[in-house]
Amino acid sequence: MKHTLQQVFHSSKFVTGFCIFAAILLTVIIYPIFVPNPPLEIIAQGSFFPPGTYVSTYDTVFSSKAYTLNLPDAAAKRIAAKLGDKERQDIKDYLVLVGVPEAEIDTTNTIQLLSQWDKNYDPSKKISGMIFSKVRYYERLNKSLTGLLSEEGLILAAPNIDTGALEQIGTINLADYVNIKEVASVRTLPLGTDNFGRDVLTELVRATSVSLKIGLIAGLIATFIGLTLGLLGGYIGGTVDDVIMFITNLFTVIPSFVLLILISYSVGQEHRGPVMVATVIGFTSWVWTTRAVRSQVISLRNRDHVNLSKLSGHSLFHIITHDILPYIASYVVMALILQISSAILAEASLSVLGLGPKTSIDPTLGLMMNWAMIYQAQILGKWWAYFPVLIVIALITFSMNLMNTGLDQVFNPALRD
Amino acid sequence: MTEKKSCLKGVGLTKVFGLGRNKNMAVDHVDFDFAEGEIVSIVGESGSGKTTLAKMLLGLINTTEGEIYFKSKKRDIRSQKAKKEYWTNIQAIFQDPFSSYNIFNKIDALFLDCINMRGGKKLPYEKKLEMMTEACSFVNLKFAELTNKYPFELSGGQMQRLMIARIFLLKPQILLADEPTSMIDACSRATILDMLLKLRNDTGMTIIFITHDIGLAYFVSDKVFIMEHGKFVESGTADEVILRPKEAYTKRLLNDVPKIHEEWDLSTVDIKAK
Ligand SMILES: Nc1ncnc2c1ncn2[C@@H]1O[C@H](COP(=O)(O)OP(=O)(O)O)[C@@H](O)[C@H]1O
Ligand SMILES: [Mg+2]
């Protein structure tokens, strides 16, 4: 046993796969300890906030200490952030539309461009052929450009509680800075927020753990049933095999997904937790494992080493576990891996139909994909809502397949180098 | 030799594979009576039903028809216990040494199984070690070099010798050797035959030697049965059948191996222990 374990960890493929899988597992276990937020808590007002660190504007203003930094490129950066190449081109387009000669417009000359804009932009003017969204866009652009070249700071004002009149309470200079560590409320959202305004990373970690659990339970159930039936049918043959094949064929003819839908539906929303869904998936997807295992066993049962084992007086159980099972073990592990990944996908498909697990507590990878699709994250370019989910699904399958290949080398001594 | 006691007897033994149009009479009503301590050869070309007959005799597959008598008693191996009992009396060496071993078991495990089967489960390990060493030296192998090794680390010839060592440990009354030399090199072949003969001489075992090589059959066996399409077409002592063949089929088999006599007369004259 110890020897086998040693060999397992000598296989570089297994070790690579194991490391990836262990990393995923560790993340799933450790992350909630450091970020104990409920995974489905809605924190953002609005959808698809991009990834980044969010600093409370209010707290920034009242940060205990204000620092003055005279950074030479600060002004240039401020302008560049508001006035990129695209904005300059849009301004030029507008100016041309309202009749400024094209030759007079120089998009690289910021000061001239802005003064031309100030002179010519009139929100009340109707320009024929301009669609409404474009009109709104120019309104927003105009607002953001206000005071862009200003050298002055801002004045902070608050209404007086008694009179209601505004009173100056402070100023903000262009060279004022705060240290982000001193701002009371800062939240990093490495993967932004999703359509409902929930932290994608926290949600993803929880979804991974739930999906793994579903995959594992469903995969184990399906593999266990498939393996047992396949071994018995294939090895014993005769009537036992006939009965097993009859049941298997029955399940093959009825598409398992239809069965899955019917069972999920009849179980009812109330009882449909992740474990229930996993069990239902497991009990409807063992058919192919049975068939594959059975045919492998049939090709093995007439081999001479099995005959020799019989002649050595070994029991049926011993022969199945010692002379058949090891030969198909890596095969079974591969089947298990396929079952796990297909169970994760089956859960996703069920979730699309609204027959997945109850969604109020536990997200799953399938549900996350589903939400991203429904809210068109892929069309809107909100990659953070679906791409990490895809990566996680791919990594899980990839790492398990690597482990399988590594195990094959260990299980099958003839493949060892 | 004919007055010796009957060891294994078959009456109308038949095996049919398939149904209807696919029906295949692999073994077709064969009768025989093997005496104790004999070496009997069953000779036939590939597909003539030799292996099927062997498996029926071993009780690995059911017979379609016919009876088998072990030591003049009708064989009854319907229960698992009876089978186990039967297999302490009859053992086999198969054609392909490379598929005869469970590649996951070490050689030690194979031998320990044999010792257990002979009721030596409770023996101290030293005693078991001694037995395994003896069995290995019987086939000119050193147990110390084999322990903790896997069978596939050996050559085909060595594997087949290991099989003989296994038989040596088990000491059954009947050994069915199904083309034990056809998959290994010519050098090892003589060694294997030599060991089979030695095994018979040392233990008085009945050996049923199955081969497609009539030349080999002549040099190892007391009696020869020629098998064609599942039937025994000719039988008798080795000299009768091979030196004075009656059947055309036997003659053809002899023609297929024309130079056998010279070859064997020169090299391994003394392996025939008559
Ligand atoms: N398990 C089986 N199922 C169907 N046909 C078989 C089976 N085993 C052997 N046969 C058929 O029985 C015949 C005899 O085969 P076999 O006993 O292996 O011949 P031999 O050992 O003399 O080469 C062949 O025609 C073969 O195709
Ligand atoms: Mg054969």
XYZ file of C-alpha atoms and ligand atoms in Angstrom:
719
model
C 0.000 0.000 0.000
C 2.731 2.393 1.007
C 4.701 1.284 -1.995
C 1.804 2.001 -4.330
C 1.341 5.433 -2.830
C 5.016 6.159 -3.361
C 4.694 5.152 -6.961
C 1.595 7.246 -7.421
C 3.526 10.287 -6.308
C 6.423 9.482 -8.592
C 4.242 9.977 -11.630
C 4.722 13.565 -12.742
C 1.349 13.614 -14.475
C -0.462 12.523 -11.364
C 1.414 15.028 -9.249
C 0.582 17.895 -11.617
C -3.077 16.932 -11.699
C -3.131 16.403 -7.982
C -1.572 19.811 -7.316
C -4.130 21.605 -9.467
C -6.979 19.710 -7.866
C -5.589 20.203 -4.382
C -5.211 23.923 -5.075
C -8.860 24.116 -6.091
C -9.914 22.133 -3.036
C -7.765 24.206 -0.687
C -9.141 27.432 -2.105
C -12.646 26.129 -1.664
C -11.894 25.239 1.951
C -9.716 28.156 3.014
C -11.319 31.078 1.194
C -14.541 31.085 3.237
C -12.461 31.293 6.421
C -10.991 34.605 5.326
C -14.014 35.915 3.480
C -16.970 34.711 5.501
C -19.530 36.742 3.523
C -22.621 34.894 2.404
C -21.966 33.949 -1.221
C -25.274 35.166 -2.545
C -25.406 38.470 -0.661
C -26.282 41.306 -3.001
C -23.795 44.097 -2.392
C -23.852 46.086 -5.582
C -26.645 48.317 -6.763
C -26.555 47.599 -10.458
C -25.074 44.770 -12.404
C -21.681 43.689 -13.670
C -19.323 45.966 -11.779
C -15.911 45.349 -13.277
C -13.138 43.736 -11.242
C -11.095 46.096 -9.114
C -10.677 47.694 -5.738
C -13.570 49.815 -4.609
C -12.779 52.717 -2.266
C -15.502 54.553 -0.409
C -15.591 58.067 -1.848
C -17.172 59.444 1.290
C -14.540 57.913 3.545
C -11.842 59.247 1.265
C -12.995 62.757 1.871
C -12.980 62.272 5.614
C -9.843 60.218 5.721
C -7.991 61.201 8.891
C -4.975 62.520 7.122
C -4.598 64.355 3.840
C -1.287 64.137 2.076
C 0.015 66.486 -0.525
C 1.940 64.931 -3.315
C 3.238 66.988 -6.191
C 3.304 64.468 -8.955
C 4.268 65.939 -12.335
C 2.125 63.598 -14.410
C -1.020 63.831 -12.307
C -2.726 66.414 -14.537
C -1.854 64.566 -17.717
C -3.249 61.348 -16.264
C -6.425 63.090 -15.163
C -6.994 64.395 -18.656
C -6.065 61.123 -20.317
C -8.543 59.222 -18.134
C -11.420 61.449 -19.254
C -10.290 62.256 -22.738
C -8.973 59.222 -24.570
C -8.508 58.813 -28.297
C -12.094 57.730 -28.711
C -13.514 60.725 -26.876
C -11.338 63.109 -28.897
C -12.613 61.547 -32.108
C -16.226 61.797 -30.900
C -15.741 65.459 -30.083
C -14.306 66.015 -33.537
C -17.284 64.238 -35.103
C -19.690 66.462 -33.159
C -17.836 69.629 -34.059
C -17.895 68.695 -37.731
C -21.625 68.042 -37.497
C -22.337 71.469 -36.032
C -20.316 73.106 -38.762
C -16.785 73.664 -37.519
C -14.414 73.290 -40.490
C -12.537 70.048 -40.207
C -9.188 71.696 -40.899
C -9.491 73.784 -37.728
C -9.883 70.774 -35.462
C -6.736 69.279 -34.027
C -7.536 66.333 -31.792
C -4.064 66.317 -30.290
C -4.330 69.863 -29.000
C -6.293 69.322 -25.803
C -6.738 72.986 -24.835
C -7.924 74.077 -28.261
C -10.213 71.071 -28.576
C -11.863 71.722 -25.230
C -12.410 75.404 -25.918
C -13.968 74.537 -29.294
C -16.192 72.081 -27.481
C -17.246 74.609 -24.845
C -18.081 77.089 -27.570
C -20.049 74.768 -29.815
C -21.702 72.201 -27.595
C -25.315 72.945 -26.994
C -27.397 70.185 -25.462
C -30.661 71.760 -26.559
C -29.652 71.803 -30.214
C -31.257 69.095 -32.308
C -28.886 67.530 -34.783
C -30.738 65.634 -37.455
C -29.804 61.976 -37.815
C -28.297 61.637 -34.347
C -29.765 58.732 -32.440
C -30.995 59.284 -28.917
C -28.342 57.195 -27.231
C -25.684 59.301 -28.948
C -27.345 62.473 -27.681
C -27.230 61.102 -24.153
C -23.650 60.088 -24.661
C -22.624 63.627 -25.529
C -24.499 64.908 -22.483
C -22.520 62.565 -20.291
C -19.298 63.422 -22.014
C -19.908 67.098 -21.531
C -20.551 66.619 -17.867
C -17.373 64.631 -17.363
C -15.303 67.242 -19.160
C -16.453 70.054 -16.932
C -13.562 71.507 -15.034
C -11.093 69.185 -16.590
C -8.521 71.885 -17.125
C -9.245 73.570 -13.830
C -6.275 74.405 -11.674
C -8.502 75.016 -8.674
C -9.536 72.496 -6.078
C -13.044 71.668 -4.986
C -14.991 73.024 -2.091
C -16.838 70.606 0.115
C -20.120 71.791 1.470
C -22.734 70.316 3.753
C -26.198 71.587 4.598
C -26.468 73.136 8.001
C -28.750 71.022 10.115
C -30.683 73.975 11.478
C -30.929 76.356 8.560
C -30.519 74.036 5.669
C -28.064 76.418 4.066
C -24.912 75.080 2.534
C -21.791 75.652 4.525
C -18.268 75.073 3.444
C -16.680 72.297 5.443
C -13.471 71.750 3.582
C -11.549 71.933 0.361
C -9.933 69.395 -1.862
C -6.855 70.440 -3.740
C -5.606 68.879 -6.889
C -2.507 67.650 -5.110
C -4.390 66.073 -2.197
C -3.977 62.361 -1.666
C -5.160 59.775 0.820
C -3.402 56.587 1.737
C -5.721 53.786 0.712
C -4.846 51.909 3.905
C -6.269 54.749 5.953
C -9.584 54.763 4.163
C -12.112 53.078 6.401
C -14.035 51.138 3.787
C -12.288 49.491 0.896
C -13.492 46.333 -0.834
C -11.568 44.485 -3.468
C -13.745 42.587 -5.910
C -11.146 40.618 -7.903
C -13.824 39.338 -10.246
C -16.256 42.215 -9.986
C -19.943 41.591 -9.446
C -22.517 39.627 -11.376
C -25.849 40.607 -12.826
C -27.530 40.664 -9.417
C -24.690 42.644 -7.884
C -23.061 39.807 -5.974
C -19.347 39.340 -5.472
C -18.381 36.919 -8.262
C -15.306 35.485 -6.544
C -17.088 34.588 -3.316
C -19.931 33.178 -5.329
C -17.532 31.219 -7.550
C -15.708 29.646 -4.631
C -18.948 28.505 -3.092
C -20.290 27.340 -6.450
C -17.140 25.311 -7.056
C -17.479 23.564 -3.758
C -21.165 22.826 -4.280
C -20.622 21.644 -7.853
C -17.719 19.427 -6.820
C -19.905 17.931 -4.153
C -22.702 17.318 -6.632
C -20.261 15.872 -9.165
C -18.596 13.651 -6.612
C -21.801 12.288 -5.110
C -23.428 11.750 -8.512
C -20.234 10.293 -9.969
C -19.725 7.906 -7.067
C -23.319 6.728 -7.149
C -23.293 6.239 -10.925
C -19.910 4.525 -10.903
C -20.816 2.301 -8.004
C -24.049 1.123 -9.627
C -22.435 0.821 -13.044
C -19.413 -1.031 -11.730
C -21.396 -3.487 -9.635
C -23.873 -4.307 -12.374
C -21.171 -4.438 -15.042
C -18.954 -6.749 -13.018
C -21.785 -9.094 -12.083
C -23.326 -9.188 -15.540
C -20.033 -9.526 -17.331
C -18.456 -12.093 -15.076
C -21.367 -14.292 -14.083
C -23.149 -14.103 -17.427
C -26.232 -16.227 -18.056
C -29.543 -15.194 -16.526
C -27.979 -12.625 -14.217
C -26.457 -10.923 -17.248
C -29.753 -11.096 -19.147
C -31.648 -9.387 -16.346
C -28.993 -6.729 -15.889
C -28.824 -6.046 -19.605
C -32.612 -5.822 -19.778
C -32.638 -3.116 -17.119
C -29.674 -1.374 -18.714
C -31.323 -1.373 -22.123
C -34.485 -0.031 -20.594
C -32.538 2.891 -19.162
C -30.679 3.375 -22.435
C -33.859 3.651 -24.447
C -35.410 6.236 -22.146
C -33.114 9.239 -22.498
C -31.622 9.719 -19.073
C -32.109 13.458 -19.283
C -35.852 13.078 -19.681
C -35.817 10.765 -16.692
C -33.762 13.306 -14.833
C -36.284 16.035 -15.579
C -39.234 13.871 -14.551
C -37.641 12.783 -11.299
C -36.410 16.270 -10.466
C -39.845 17.648 -11.142
C -41.653 15.058 -9.069
C -39.237 15.505 -6.178
C -40.404 19.101 -5.992
C -38.641 22.364 -5.378
C -38.778 22.015 -1.593
C -36.665 18.882 -1.373
C -34.274 19.726 -4.157
C -31.045 20.443 -2.341
C -27.667 19.809 -3.950
C -27.432 16.314 -2.450
C -30.851 15.396 -3.778
C -29.998 16.664 -7.239
C -26.694 14.773 -7.144
C -28.463 11.567 -6.152
C -30.991 11.944 -8.923
C -28.217 12.558 -11.456
C -26.266 9.571 -10.144
C -29.229 7.229 -10.401
C -29.904 8.200 -13.999
C -26.399 8.098 -15.442
C -24.914 4.719 -14.584
C -25.937 3.079 -17.850
C -22.789 3.723 -19.854
C -20.508 2.704 -17.061
C -22.370 -0.590 -16.807
C -22.020 -1.237 -20.510
C -18.365 -0.287 -20.641
C -17.426 -2.278 -17.554
C -19.418 -5.289 -18.716
C -17.718 -5.454 -22.079
C -14.307 -5.085 -20.466
C -15.114 -7.855 -18.023
C -16.331 -10.158 -20.776
C -13.048 -9.753 -22.604
C -11.194 -10.469 -19.360
C -13.163 -13.371 -17.952
C -11.868 -15.928 -20.458
C -8.265 -14.929 -20.022
C -5.915 -17.553 -18.741
C -4.997 -15.672 -15.604
C -8.649 -15.805 -14.559
C -8.763 -19.510 -15.352
C -5.612 -20.012 -13.341
C -7.123 -18.113 -10.452
C -10.181 -20.362 -10.584
C -7.919 -23.405 -10.625
C -6.211 -22.000 -7.536
C -9.547 -22.328 -5.790
C -10.299 -18.641 -5.402
C -13.845 -17.543 -4.717
C -15.981 -15.515 -7.092
C -15.476 -12.457 -4.927
C -11.713 -12.904 -4.855
C -11.540 -13.329 -8.621
C -13.660 -10.258 -9.263
C -11.706 -8.111 -6.844
C -8.207 -9.433 -7.588
C -8.201 -10.675 -11.157
C -10.768 -8.457 -12.855
C -11.036 -5.200 -10.940
C -7.335 -4.206 -11.019
C -7.310 -4.643 -14.775
C -10.187 -2.223 -15.190
C -9.402 0.028 -12.232
C -7.871 2.841 -14.228
C -10.740 2.473 -16.647
C -13.207 2.833 -13.800
C -11.408 5.886 -12.480
C -11.643 7.389 -15.919
C -15.340 6.566 -16.022
C -15.676 8.196 -12.596
C -13.971 11.330 -13.881
C -16.262 11.438 -16.873
C -19.232 10.879 -14.585
C -18.122 13.695 -12.303
C -17.699 16.181 -15.110
C -20.877 15.102 -16.843
C -22.719 15.329 -13.535
C -21.485 18.899 -13.151
C -22.818 19.596 -16.635
C -26.071 17.723 -15.993
C -26.641 19.893 -12.969
C -26.055 22.933 -15.175
C -28.587 21.719 -17.728
C -31.148 21.084 -15.006
C -30.504 24.528 -13.598
C -31.277 26.067 -16.977
C -34.701 24.457 -16.814
C -35.211 25.674 -13.300
C -35.033 22.139 -11.953
C -31.655 22.518 -10.335
C -31.041 22.829 -6.638
C -32.792 25.545 -4.686
C -30.901 28.740 -5.370
C -31.400 30.824 -2.270
C -28.340 29.551 -0.411
C -26.093 27.672 -2.758
C -24.845 28.779 -6.137
C -23.451 26.152 -8.478
C -21.147 26.472 -11.456
C -24.090 25.614 -13.685
C -26.283 28.277 -12.136
C -23.548 30.883 -12.516
C -23.153 30.051 -16.200
C -26.891 30.136 -16.515
C -27.201 33.595 -14.932
C -24.360 34.931 -17.038
C -26.071 33.651 -20.174
C -29.510 34.968 -19.281
C -28.131 38.424 -18.545
C -26.031 38.334 -21.701
C -22.695 38.741 -20.008
C -20.985 37.274 -23.037
C -22.593 39.795 -25.407
C -21.961 42.737 -23.111
C -18.337 41.703 -22.721
C -18.629 41.157 -18.980
C -16.040 38.371 -19.071
C -15.649 38.188 -15.324
C -19.147 36.797 -14.948
C -18.582 33.646 -17.022
C -14.935 33.214 -17.992
C -13.679 32.307 -14.492
C -16.514 29.761 -14.244
C -15.378 28.157 -17.490
C -11.780 28.127 -16.294
C -12.776 26.409 -13.062
C -14.802 23.740 -14.891
C -11.900 23.169 -17.290
C -9.345 23.007 -14.478
C -11.384 20.473 -12.523
C -11.726 18.145 -15.523
C -8.145 18.691 -16.666
C -6.630 17.964 -13.279
C -8.737 14.846 -12.838
C -7.760 13.557 -16.255
C -4.096 14.128 -15.507
C -4.457 12.195 -12.275
C -6.167 9.409 -14.163
C -3.358 9.101 -16.693
C -0.846 9.060 -13.871
C -2.832 6.413 -12.017
C -2.983 4.289 -15.127
C 0.774 4.001 -15.067
C 0.689 2.855 -11.476
C -2.307 0.544 -11.658
C -0.911 -1.134 -14.730
C 2.603 -2.272 -13.833
C 3.281 -3.222 -17.449
C 3.081 0.478 -18.380
C 5.746 1.474 -15.884
C 9.051 2.433 -17.312
C 0.830 -49.830 -19.060
C -2.725 -50.458 -20.151
C -3.484 -52.504 -17.046
C -2.934 -49.422 -14.904
C -5.839 -47.838 -13.109
C -8.034 -45.361 -14.959
C -7.407 -41.789 -13.944
C -9.527 -39.676 -16.235
C -12.155 -41.062 -18.533
C -14.492 -39.379 -20.968
C -17.604 -40.854 -22.557
C -19.265 -39.122 -25.490
C -17.850 -35.791 -24.451
C -19.301 -32.995 -26.552
C -19.142 -29.218 -26.576
C -21.294 -27.115 -28.851
C -20.776 -23.378 -29.186
C -23.467 -21.166 -30.637
C -26.992 -21.898 -31.735
C -28.799 -22.612 -34.984
C -26.809 -21.742 -38.060
C -23.833 -20.654 -35.986
C -23.676 -23.994 -34.266
C -20.106 -25.142 -33.872
C -19.258 -28.623 -32.629
C -15.938 -27.753 -31.043
C -15.689 -31.188 -29.399
C -17.736 -33.953 -30.940
C -18.449 -37.099 -28.918
C -14.965 -38.067 -27.895
C -14.200 -41.125 -25.771
C -10.974 -41.780 -23.961
C -9.501 -43.379 -20.906
C -6.262 -42.009 -19.523
C -4.409 -44.264 -17.092
C -2.571 -43.119 -13.997
C 1.004 -42.019 -14.552
C 0.724 -41.857 -18.307
C 1.807 -39.069 -20.550
C -0.911 -38.713 -23.147
C -0.652 -36.392 -26.097
C -3.599 -34.848 -27.849
C -2.468 -33.694 -31.257
C -4.415 -31.629 -33.736
C -4.115 -28.532 -35.800
C -5.281 -25.163 -34.596
C -9.036 -24.994 -34.085
C -9.528 -28.734 -33.780
C -10.968 -28.355 -30.280
C -8.027 -29.262 -28.085
C -8.294 -26.280 -25.757
C -12.052 -26.683 -25.505
C -11.619 -30.302 -24.496
C -8.982 -29.308 -21.951
C -11.274 -26.707 -20.411
C -14.051 -29.249 -20.102
C -11.713 -31.668 -18.406
C -10.604 -28.908 -16.059
C -14.202 -28.021 -15.290
C -13.725 -24.446 -16.484
C -16.561 -24.746 -18.982
C -19.658 -26.922 -18.932
C -19.978 -29.928 -21.135
C -22.844 -29.967 -23.588
C -23.108 -33.721 -23.449
C -21.208 -36.681 -22.116
C -19.692 -37.750 -18.834
C -16.317 -37.411 -17.237
C -15.055 -39.992 -14.772
C -12.299 -39.093 -12.376
C -10.657 -42.220 -10.925
C -13.600 -44.298 -12.137
C -16.058 -42.096 -10.236
C -18.449 -39.845 -12.058
C -17.261 -36.291 -11.675
C -19.647 -33.959 -9.875
C -18.419 -30.402 -9.566
C -21.659 -28.504 -9.390
C -20.912 -26.947 -6.032
C -18.086 -24.498 -5.455
C -16.714 -26.754 -2.740
C -16.606 -29.771 -5.032
C -14.855 -27.708 -7.659
C -12.207 -26.636 -5.198
C -11.717 -30.217 -4.193
C -11.495 -31.317 -7.833
C -8.887 -28.671 -8.583
C -6.542 -30.029 -5.967
C -6.394 -33.074 -8.233
C -6.198 -31.517 -11.655
C -4.160 -28.540 -12.722
C -3.102 -26.868 -15.923
C -0.395 -25.013 -17.737
C -1.710 -22.725 -20.438
C -0.422 -21.925 -23.844
C 0.420 -18.251 -23.434
C 2.614 -17.576 -20.409
C 2.222 -13.837 -20.936
C -1.507 -13.950 -20.250
C -1.419 -16.700 -17.648
C -0.311 -14.433 -14.846
C -2.164 -11.770 -12.976
C 0.195 -8.877 -13.668
C -0.720 -7.222 -10.394
C 0.430 -10.095 -8.242
C 4.002 -10.740 -7.370
C 5.532 -14.151 -7.882
C 5.511 -14.743 -4.133
C 1.739 -14.378 -4.044
C 1.370 -16.995 -6.751
C 3.417 -19.504 -4.791
C 1.771 -18.710 -1.473
C -1.604 -19.378 -3.089
C -0.380 -22.831 -4.065
C 0.876 -23.564 -0.568
C -2.447 -22.409 0.900
C -4.293 -24.632 -1.495
C -2.287 -27.607 -0.305
C -3.405 -26.772 3.218
C -0.168 -25.086 4.239
C -1.720 -21.805 5.229
C -0.662 -22.054 8.860
C 2.906 -23.126 8.199
C 5.633 -20.827 9.512
C 7.048 -18.510 6.890
C 10.436 -20.237 6.966
C 8.808 -23.485 5.949
C 6.925 -21.783 3.142
C 10.130 -20.154 1.994
C 11.819 -23.504 1.940
C 9.029 -24.982 -0.168
C 9.123 -22.105 -2.622
C 12.891 -22.335 -2.911
C 12.646 -26.040 -3.567
C 9.998 -25.547 -6.247
C 12.124 -22.945 -7.955
C 15.239 -25.036 -7.906
C 13.208 -27.865 -9.430
C 12.872 -25.695 -12.522
C 16.426 -24.315 -12.262
C 15.369 -20.905 -11.005
C 16.512 -19.149 -7.876
C 13.719 -18.008 -5.597
C 15.945 -15.336 -4.083
C 16.127 -13.693 -7.506
C 12.388 -13.943 -8.095
C 10.990 -12.808 -4.802
C 9.280 -9.433 -4.955
C 9.299 -9.511 -8.736
C 6.382 -9.389 -11.106
C 5.928 -12.231 -13.613
C 6.130 -9.895 -16.591
C 9.701 -9.073 -15.655
C 10.681 -12.586 -16.735
C 11.096 -14.117 -20.174
C 8.452 -16.376 -21.678
C 10.532 -19.460 -21.017
C 11.104 -18.494 -17.397
C 7.391 -17.813 -16.925
C 6.522 -21.231 -18.235
C 9.108 -22.803 -15.916
C 7.501 -20.893 -13.080
C 4.216 -22.508 -14.064
C 5.870 -25.890 -13.703
C 7.200 -24.842 -10.322
C 3.622 -24.013 -9.401
C 2.543 -27.510 -10.417
C 5.428 -28.912 -8.412
C 4.077 -27.141 -5.332
C 0.508 -28.210 -5.971
C 1.339 -31.819 -6.834
C -1.970 -32.599 -8.547
C -2.675 -36.057 -9.886
C -3.352 -34.807 -13.378
C -1.626 -32.052 -15.274
C -3.159 -30.635 -18.413
C -0.463 -28.895 -20.418
C -2.122 -26.981 -23.247
C 0.582 -26.293 -25.824
C 2.968 -25.174 -23.093
C 5.870 -24.759 -25.482
C 4.245 -23.187 -28.514
C 4.770 -19.575 -27.469
C 8.364 -19.809 -26.341
C 11.743 -20.057 -28.017
C 13.169 -23.362 -29.197
C 15.880 -23.472 -26.525
C 13.452 -23.173 -23.660
C 11.214 -25.706 -25.339
C 13.530 -28.644 -24.679
C 14.006 -27.493 -21.083
C 10.278 -27.354 -20.494
C 9.703 -30.795 -21.941
C 12.555 -32.100 -19.863
C 10.975 -30.706 -16.736
C 7.553 -32.098 -17.536
C 9.079 -35.538 -17.880
C 10.983 -35.102 -14.651
C 7.772 -34.058 -12.941
C 6.075 -37.240 -14.102
C 9.000 -39.394 -13.016
C 9.260 -37.763 -9.595
C 5.572 -37.675 -8.724
C 3.846 -40.217 -10.946
C 1.564 -37.509 -12.237
C -0.665 -38.130 -15.233
C 0.186 -35.593 -17.879
C -2.137 -34.682 -20.710
C 0.073 -32.961 -23.205
C -1.748 -30.951 -25.835
C 0.183 -29.904 -28.901
C -0.105 -29.221 -32.584
C 3.405 -30.583 -33.077
C 3.229 -34.296 -33.677
C 7.014 -34.565 -33.418
C 6.949 -33.307 -29.847
C 4.113 -35.670 -29.052
C 6.139 -38.623 -30.235
C 9.022 -37.856 -27.967
C 7.177 -37.189 -24.758
C 4.161 -39.400 -24.756
C 3.134 -42.945 -24.075
C -0.128 -42.572 -25.912
C -1.193 -40.264 -28.684
C -4.697 -39.110 -29.630
C -5.078 -37.379 -32.968
C -7.864 -34.811 -33.014
C -9.561 -33.442 -36.106
C -12.614 -31.185 -36.097
C -13.492 -32.107 -32.539
C -13.160 -35.856 -33.020
C -10.448 -38.305 -32.091
C -9.624 -39.831 -35.456
C -6.764 -42.045 -34.393
C -5.258 -43.182 -31.137
C -2.771 -45.640 -29.764
C 0.742 -45.811 -28.442
C 3.152 -43.207 -29.734
C 4.963 -45.722 -31.886
C 1.794 -47.106 -33.412
C 0.301 -43.781 -34.328
C 3.353 -41.935 -35.451
C 5.513 -44.575 -37.028
C 2.605 -46.401 -38.663
C -0.158 -43.824 -39.155
C -3.401 -45.058 -40.657
C -5.361 -41.871 -41.100
C -4.658 -39.418 -43.902
C -4.962 -36.562 -41.401
C -2.227 -38.027 -39.218
C -0.010 -38.460 -42.236
C -0.587 -34.865 -43.166
C 0.332 -33.713 -39.681
C 3.507 -35.757 -39.955
C 4.321 -34.253 -43.319
C 3.968 -30.763 -41.909
C 6.953 -31.439 -39.648
C 9.211 -33.426 -41.963
C 12.575 -33.278 -40.314
C 11.496 -33.815 -36.755
C 13.123 -37.227 -36.333
C 16.673 -36.190 -37.106
C 16.404 -33.032 -35.056
C 15.235 -34.699 -31.934
C 17.307 -37.846 -32.240
C 20.437 -35.736 -32.254
C 19.837 -33.284 -29.488
C 17.666 -34.598 -26.703
C 17.681 -38.342 -26.923
C 17.625 -38.892 -23.202
C 14.608 -36.725 -22.472
C 12.380 -39.626 -23.266
C 12.272 -41.444 -19.998
C 10.972 -44.752 -21.209
N -15.762 -19.471 -26.142
C -15.995 -19.878 -27.415
N -17.121 -19.474 -28.046
C -17.374 -19.883 -29.307
N -16.575 -20.666 -30.026
C -15.438 -21.112 -29.450
C -15.085 -20.727 -28.111
N -13.890 -21.294 -27.809
C -13.532 -22.000 -28.900
N -14.449 -21.893 -29.883
C -14.409 -22.568 -31.181
O -14.178 -23.929 -30.967
C -13.291 -24.430 -31.916
C -12.123 -25.127 -31.231
O -11.331 -24.169 -30.598
P -10.107 -24.554 -29.664
O -10.573 -25.561 -28.701
O -9.554 -23.319 -29.109
O -9.075 -25.184 -30.692
P -7.539 -25.524 -30.493
O -7.193 -25.338 -29.071
O -7.419 -26.924 -30.960
O -6.791 -24.606 -31.384
C -12.855 -23.290 -32.798
O -13.595 -23.348 -33.993
C -13.240 -22.085 -32.013
O -13.607 -21.056 -32.870
Mg -5.673 -24.124 -28.260
